[in-house]
Tab-separated table of C-alpha atoms and ligand atoms in Angstrom:
chain	number	residue	atom	x	y	z
K	663	MET	CA	128.777	84.969	98.327
K	664	LYS	CA	128.914	85.539	102.251
K	665	TYR	CA	125.547	86.707	103.458
K	666	LYS	CA	122.164	86.491	101.815
K	667	ILE	CA	118.563	87.405	102.644
K	668	VAL	CA	116.124	85.121	101.016
K	669	SER	CA	111.886	85.523	101.983
K	670	ASP	CA	108.552	83.897	100.972
K	671	SER	CA	106.853	85.703	98.704
K	672	ALA	CA	104.877	87.646	100.958
K	673	SER	CA	107.031	90.165	101.638
K	674	ASP	CA	105.800	91.884	98.198
K	675	ASN	CA	109.732	91.957	98.120
K	676	LEU	CA	111.116	90.239	93.915
K	677	THR	CA	114.334	92.128	94.672
K	678	LEU	CA	116.373	94.351	97.062
K	679	ASP	CA	119.976	96.261	96.353
K	680	SER	CA	123.471	95.962	97.690
K	681	VAL	CA	122.514	92.522	99.519
K	682	PRO	CA	122.311	88.864	97.571
K	683	PHE	CA	118.738	87.969	98.097
K	684	SER	CA	115.691	85.915	96.858
K	685	SER	CA	112.056	85.694	97.308
K	686	VAL	CA	110.868	82.349	97.038
K	687	PRO	CA	107.845	82.037	95.370
K	688	LEU	CA	103.616	81.155	97.150
K	689	HIS	CA	101.320	79.683	95.194
K	690	ILE	CA	97.695	80.978	94.525
K	691	ILE	CA	95.189	77.878	93.165
K	692	VAL	CA	92.701	79.040	90.717
K	693	ASP	CA	90.706	76.318	89.726
K	694	GLN	CA	93.103	73.663	88.289
K	695	GLU	CA	96.005	77.277	87.246
K	696	ASP	CA	98.812	77.376	89.794
K	697	PHE	CA	99.390	81.833	89.644
K	698	VAL	CA	103.237	81.220	90.708
K	699	ASP	CA	103.856	84.376	93.135
K	700	ASN	CA	107.525	85.208	91.394
K	701	ALA	CA	108.298	87.790	89.149
K	702	ASP	CA	106.410	86.647	85.702
K	703	VAL	CA	103.180	86.457	87.522
K	704	ASP	CA	99.962	88.302	85.701
K	705	ILE	CA	98.053	89.833	89.343
K	706	GLN	CA	95.436	90.979	86.529
K	707	LYS	CA	94.664	87.616	84.863
K	708	MET	CA	94.683	85.959	88.386
K	709	GLU	CA	92.010	88.780	89.598
K	710	ALA	CA	89.742	87.855	86.430
K	711	ALA	CA	90.336	84.535	86.628
K	712	LEU	CA	89.370	84.655	91.060
K	713	ALA	CA	85.904	86.149	89.619
K	714	SER	CA	84.558	83.756	87.955
K	715	CYS	CA	86.047	80.387	89.558
K	716	LYS	CA	84.527	77.590	91.361
K	717	ARG	CA	87.542	77.279	93.763
K	718	SER	CA	90.605	78.966	95.156
K	719	SER	CA	93.253	78.041	97.238
K	720	THR	CA	97.213	78.722	97.752
K	721	ALA	CA	99.891	76.813	98.773
K	722	CYS	CA	103.533	77.708	100.258
K	723	PRO	CA	106.802	77.131	99.206
K	724	GLY	CA	107.950	73.528	99.449
K	725	THR	CA	111.403	72.466	101.308
K	726	ASP	CA	113.491	72.080	97.725
K	727	ASP	CA	112.320	75.935	96.983
K	728	TRP	CA	114.065	77.162	99.526
K	729	ILE	CA	117.055	74.998	99.847
K	730	ARG	CA	117.530	76.457	95.902
K	731	ALA	CA	117.104	79.726	97.086
K	732	PHE	CA	119.876	79.474	99.972
K	733	GLU	CA	121.968	78.773	96.557
K	734	ASP	CA	126.237	78.545	98.040
K	735	ALA	CA	125.620	81.514	100.803
K	736	GLU	CA	127.082	80.254	103.713
K	737	THR	CA	125.027	82.074	106.168
K	738	ILE	CA	121.384	83.152	105.161
K	739	PHE	CA	118.769	85.118	106.805
K	740	CYS	CA	115.283	83.544	105.847
K	741	VAL	CA	111.977	85.479	106.024
K	742	THR	CA	109.223	84.029	106.925
K	743	ILE	CA	104.928	84.708	106.594
K	744	THR	CA	103.449	84.330	110.075
K	745	SER	CA	103.675	80.793	111.611
K	746	ALA	CA	100.551	81.242	112.265
K	747	LEU	CA	98.851	81.560	109.758
K	748	SER	CA	100.702	79.092	106.639
K	749	GLY	CA	103.145	76.200	106.442
K	750	SER	CA	106.146	78.790	104.836
K	751	HIS	CA	108.216	78.919	107.958
K	752	ALA	CA	107.545	75.657	108.454
K	753	SER	CA	109.104	74.515	105.389
K	754	ALA	CA	111.895	76.687	106.150
K	755	GLN	CA	112.325	75.237	109.235
K	756	ALA	CA	113.160	71.916	107.227
K	757	ALA	CA	114.980	73.341	104.526
K	758	LYS	CA	117.922	74.915	107.273
K	759	MET	CA	118.084	71.349	108.561
K	760	GLU	CA	118.766	69.728	105.196
K	761	TYR	CA	120.954	72.646	104.354
K	762	GLU	CA	123.017	72.615	107.642
K	763	GLU	CA	123.399	69.468	107.455
K	764	MET	CA	124.736	69.097	104.039
K	765	HIS	CA	126.672	71.974	104.993
K	766	PRO	CA	127.983	71.742	108.415
K	767	GLU	CA	130.562	74.815	107.992
K	768	ARG	CA	127.459	76.734	107.088
K	769	HIS	CA	124.060	78.682	108.844
K	770	VAL	CA	120.876	79.702	108.385
K	771	TYR	CA	118.515	81.458	110.566
K	772	ILE	CA	114.802	81.490	110.676
K	773	ILE	CA	113.055	84.967	111.273
K	774	ASP	CA	108.967	84.022	111.490
K	775	SER	CA	107.897	87.494	110.703
K	776	LEU	CA	104.496	86.579	112.746
K	777	SER	CA	103.210	88.989	109.857
K	778	THR	CA	103.560	89.504	106.511
K	779	GLY	CA	103.757	91.865	103.327
K	780	PRO	CA	105.129	95.669	104.537
K	781	GLU	CA	106.029	94.271	108.238
K	782	MET	CA	108.677	91.142	105.996
K	783	THR	CA	109.694	94.291	104.234
K	784	LEU	CA	110.920	96.170	107.391
K	785	ILE	CA	112.707	92.727	108.610
K	786	ILE	CA	114.791	93.113	105.206
K	787	GLU	CA	115.587	96.136	104.845
K	788	LYS	CA	116.486	95.349	108.856
K	789	LEU	CA	119.067	93.277	107.904
K	790	ARG	CA	120.187	94.900	105.180
K	791	GLU	CA	121.196	97.681	106.984
K	792	LEU	CA	123.374	95.046	109.595
K	793	ILE	CA	124.461	92.792	106.518
K	794	ILE	CA	125.951	96.146	104.883
K	795	LEU	CA	127.690	96.928	108.613
K	796	GLU	CA	129.180	93.847	108.074
K	797	MET	CA	127.835	91.821	111.760
K	798	ASP	CA	128.628	88.755	112.916
K	799	GLY	CA	126.051	86.134	111.921
K	800	ALA	CA	124.820	85.518	114.958
K	801	ASP	CA	124.778	89.413	116.409
K	802	ILE	CA	122.438	90.481	113.064
K	803	TYR	CA	119.994	87.516	114.439
K	804	ARG	CA	120.254	89.026	117.674
K	805	GLU	CA	119.654	92.616	117.228
K	806	ILE	CA	117.121	91.664	114.373
K	807	GLN	CA	115.139	89.191	117.364
K	808	GLU	CA	115.271	92.505	119.340
K	809	TYR	CA	114.341	95.031	116.183
K	810	THR	CA	110.674	93.230	115.707
K	811	GLN	CA	109.669	93.773	118.971
K	812	HIS	CA	109.444	97.308	117.176
K	813	THR	CA	107.852	96.792	113.980
K	814	HIS	CA	103.574	96.553	113.553
K	815	LEU	CA	101.073	95.745	111.072
K	816	LEU	CA	98.004	96.770	111.009
K	817	PHE	CA	95.479	96.148	107.853
K	818	SER	CA	92.350	97.115	106.652
K	819	LEU	CA	90.459	94.987	104.199
K	820	GLU	CA	87.138	95.128	102.227
K	821	SER	CA	86.645	91.859	102.249
K	822	LEU	CA	87.628	88.517	103.961
K	823	ALA	CA	85.977	86.003	102.167
K	824	ASN	CA	89.446	84.232	100.771
K	825	LEU	CA	90.456	84.725	104.148
K	826	ALA	CA	87.468	82.535	105.308
K	827	ARG	CA	87.489	80.390	102.437
K	828	ASN	CA	91.530	78.606	103.428
K	829	GLY	CA	90.843	78.772	106.979
K	830	ARG	CA	93.137	81.772	108.232
K	831	VAL	CA	89.433	83.463	110.458
K	832	SER	CA	86.853	82.264	111.307
K	833	HIS	CA	83.266	82.698	108.786
K	834	ALA	CA	82.347	84.627	112.098
K	835	VAL	CA	84.928	87.345	111.661
K	836	ALA	CA	85.052	87.282	107.859
K	837	LYS	CA	80.839	88.325	107.958
K	838	LEU	CA	82.180	92.037	109.832
K	839	ALA	CA	83.137	93.014	106.438
K	840	GLY	CA	80.207	91.441	104.587
K	841	ILE	CA	78.235	94.756	104.129
K	842	LEU	CA	78.885	97.077	101.413
K	843	GLY	CA	81.351	100.427	102.596
K	844	ILE	CA	81.859	98.825	105.562
K	845	ARG	CA	86.371	97.885	106.137
K	846	VAL	CA	87.805	95.858	108.934
K	847	VAL	CA	90.639	97.224	109.855
K	848	GLY	CA	92.817	95.069	112.438
K	849	GLN	CA	96.536	94.354	113.156
K	850	ALA	CA	99.061	90.965	112.704
K	851	SER	CA	98.726	90.126	116.885
K	852	SER	CA	101.877	89.015	119.037
K	853	HIS	CA	101.144	85.633	118.031
K	854	GLY	CA	100.963	86.216	113.684
K	855	GLU	CA	97.044	86.416	114.005
K	856	LEU	CA	94.059	88.409	112.784
K	857	HIS	CA	93.212	90.338	115.043
K	858	ILE	CA	90.364	92.792	114.486
K	859	LEU	CA	90.403	96.171	116.525
K	860	SER	CA	87.541	97.536	114.569
K	861	LYS	CA	84.938	98.002	111.751
K	862	CYS	CA	85.049	101.380	109.942
K	863	ARG	CA	81.790	102.394	107.911
K	864	GLY	CA	83.942	104.302	105.225
K	865	GLU	CA	87.386	104.338	103.747
K	866	GLN	CA	87.683	107.836	104.830
K	867	ARG	CA	87.057	106.557	108.517
K	868	ALA	CA	89.328	102.989	108.412
K	869	LEU	CA	92.573	105.871	107.395
K	870	LEU	CA	91.334	107.582	110.974
K	871	CYS	CA	91.160	104.406	112.463
K	872	MET	CA	94.795	103.988	110.966
K	873	VAL	CA	96.442	106.756	112.195
K	874	LYS	CA	94.843	106.539	115.867
K	875	GLN	CA	96.011	102.732	115.707
K	876	MET	CA	99.911	103.594	115.025
K	877	LYS	CA	99.184	106.366	117.918
K	878	GLU	CA	98.062	104.039	120.420
K	879	LEU	CA	101.248	101.099	119.412
K	880	GLY	CA	103.971	104.033	120.592
K	881	TYR	CA	104.606	104.803	116.743
K	882	THR	CA	106.519	108.154	116.830
K	883	ASN	CA	108.587	108.455	113.871
K	884	GLY	CA	109.718	105.452	111.796
K	885	ARG	CA	110.169	104.534	108.872
K	886	VAL	CA	106.824	103.192	107.199
K	887	HIS	CA	105.614	100.828	104.229
K	888	ILE	CA	102.509	100.845	102.853
K	889	ALA	CA	101.646	98.562	100.344
K	890	HIS	CA	97.615	98.233	98.786
K	891	ASN	CA	95.830	95.902	96.157
K	892	GLN	CA	94.544	98.222	93.534
K	893	ASN	CA	94.282	101.255	95.063
K	894	GLU	CA	97.076	103.453	95.710
K	895	GLU	CA	94.616	105.958	95.622
K	896	ALA	CA	93.921	105.444	99.113
K	897	ALA	CA	97.979	103.999	100.063
K	898	GLN	CA	98.086	107.799	98.590
K	899	LYS	CA	95.737	109.153	101.554
K	900	LEU	CA	96.701	106.763	104.595
K	901	MET	CA	100.331	108.426	102.801
K	902	LEU	CA	99.479	112.155	103.849
K	903	GLN	CA	97.570	111.392	107.322
K	904	ILE	CA	100.350	110.334	108.700
K	905	GLN	CA	103.008	112.596	107.616
K	906	ALA	CA	100.305	115.220	109.351
K	907	ALA	CA	99.854	113.272	112.309
K	908	PHE	CA	103.203	112.584	112.886
K	909	PRO	CA	107.238	114.203	112.073
K	910	VAL	CA	107.621	111.045	109.804
K	911	SER	CA	109.888	111.393	106.460
K	912	ASP	CA	110.393	107.927	104.640
K	913	ILE	CA	107.308	106.493	104.166
K	914	ARG	CA	107.445	104.272	100.573
K	915	ILE	CA	103.961	103.090	98.849
K	916	ARG	CA	103.667	99.672	96.963
K	917	GLN	CA	100.924	97.078	95.147
K	918	THR	CA	101.260	94.378	96.604
K	919	GLN	CA	102.242	91.344	95.093
K	920	ALA	CA	100.078	87.878	94.439
K	921	LEU	CA	99.907	86.215	97.722
K	922	CYS	CA	99.059	89.072	99.448
K	923	SER	CA	96.227	90.417	96.703
K	924	TYR	CA	95.024	87.268	97.185
K	925	TYR	CA	94.322	87.595	100.837
K	926	ALA	CA	94.102	91.914	101.796
K	927	GLU	CA	91.637	90.922	98.141
K	928	LYS	CA	90.754	94.252	96.140
K	929	GLY	CA	90.614	97.161	97.845
K	930	GLY	CA	93.073	95.599	100.896
K	931	LEU	CA	95.360	97.973	102.090
K	932	LEU	CA	98.304	96.683	104.824
K	933	VAL	CA	100.583	99.610	106.926
K	934	GLY	CA	103.757	98.503	108.363
K	935	PHE	CA	105.902	100.506	110.587
K	936	GLU	CA	108.902	100.506	113.322
K	937	CYS	CA	107.973	102.175	117.497
O	1037	LIG	O1	100.665	79.241	103.486
O	1037	LIG	C1	99.666	79.365	102.668
O	1037	LIG	O2	99.324	79.257	101.954
O	1037	LIG	C2	99.528	80.725	102.851
O	1037	LIG	C3	98.357	81.111	103.534
O	1037	LIG	C4	98.277	83.184	103.683
O	1037	LIG	C5	97.116	83.629	105.220
O	1037	LIG	C6	97.871	84.878	105.006
O	1037	LIG	C7	97.950	85.450	104.039
O	1037	LIG	C8	97.596	87.039	105.186
O	1037	LIG	C9	97.733	88.548	103.453
O	1037	LIG	C10	95.930	90.013	105.084
O	1037	LIG	C11	95.315	90.558	105.306
O	1037	LIG	C12	96.520	90.722	106.434
O	1037	LIG	C13	96.958	90.055	108.340
O	1037	LIG	C14	97.908	90.051	108.912
O	1037	LIG	C15	98.199	88.589	109.947
O	1037	LIG	C16	99.605	88.580	110.145
O	1037	LIG	C17	97.886	89.581	103.662
């Protein structure tokens, strides 16, 4: 195996066609129970446990988890959730050091997505495209650095409680979404942090706000990925509104995996797009 793409489960991809790929799970810990974010995770059971738990938290993959996923590939592209909010990136860096020490002829390129979910998917799919073109590893890495200058993530959330509970946003910011029917629209900042753009009353206004923000960020007609937590209806509406506003053909929708479901909470929407 020459090339392999590896990402943590925050990307919401369990599998990938055409190029060797592994997803390395994060963990959602609800009271004593460890929900491992892999193909077997029962998200409904997790949501039920969350509804009545005393405490919940998350944990990033360990160094050994990453090394196992690198397997025996010669050139590995490893895409992590934003280093500003998770230790996953640091743990992947440690894995790279160990792996390259064990196999001096191999190389691991780590890509800090400074984002999550759908924007990670765009990066993974771009890597796949470049690998299929049989480009050299260093050239692929350079291209992908350039590519990530032109991808963005917007989100619309009903609750920021789990983000605040785990210290990923301040309690003051989380309170913005505390009122029934209020949604917070924001973006992954260029530093990989949550940046709140506005507070919207009702889902429809939040969707309009997201489309407007896409325009402001310079979106024209690139690829779009939408991920939602149990909100297929809003994801479909968002897709239609994007199609009405821009001449876009490539939009895909999926349900978030466990990690993004936990933090985006019920009804949460994430949209990643290329400019
Ligand atoms: O290491 C860990 O325990 C994982 C921590 C992850 C924390 C953030 C997850 C965010 C998931 C929520 C809305 C989008 C925010 C995007 C900001 C970059 C999705």
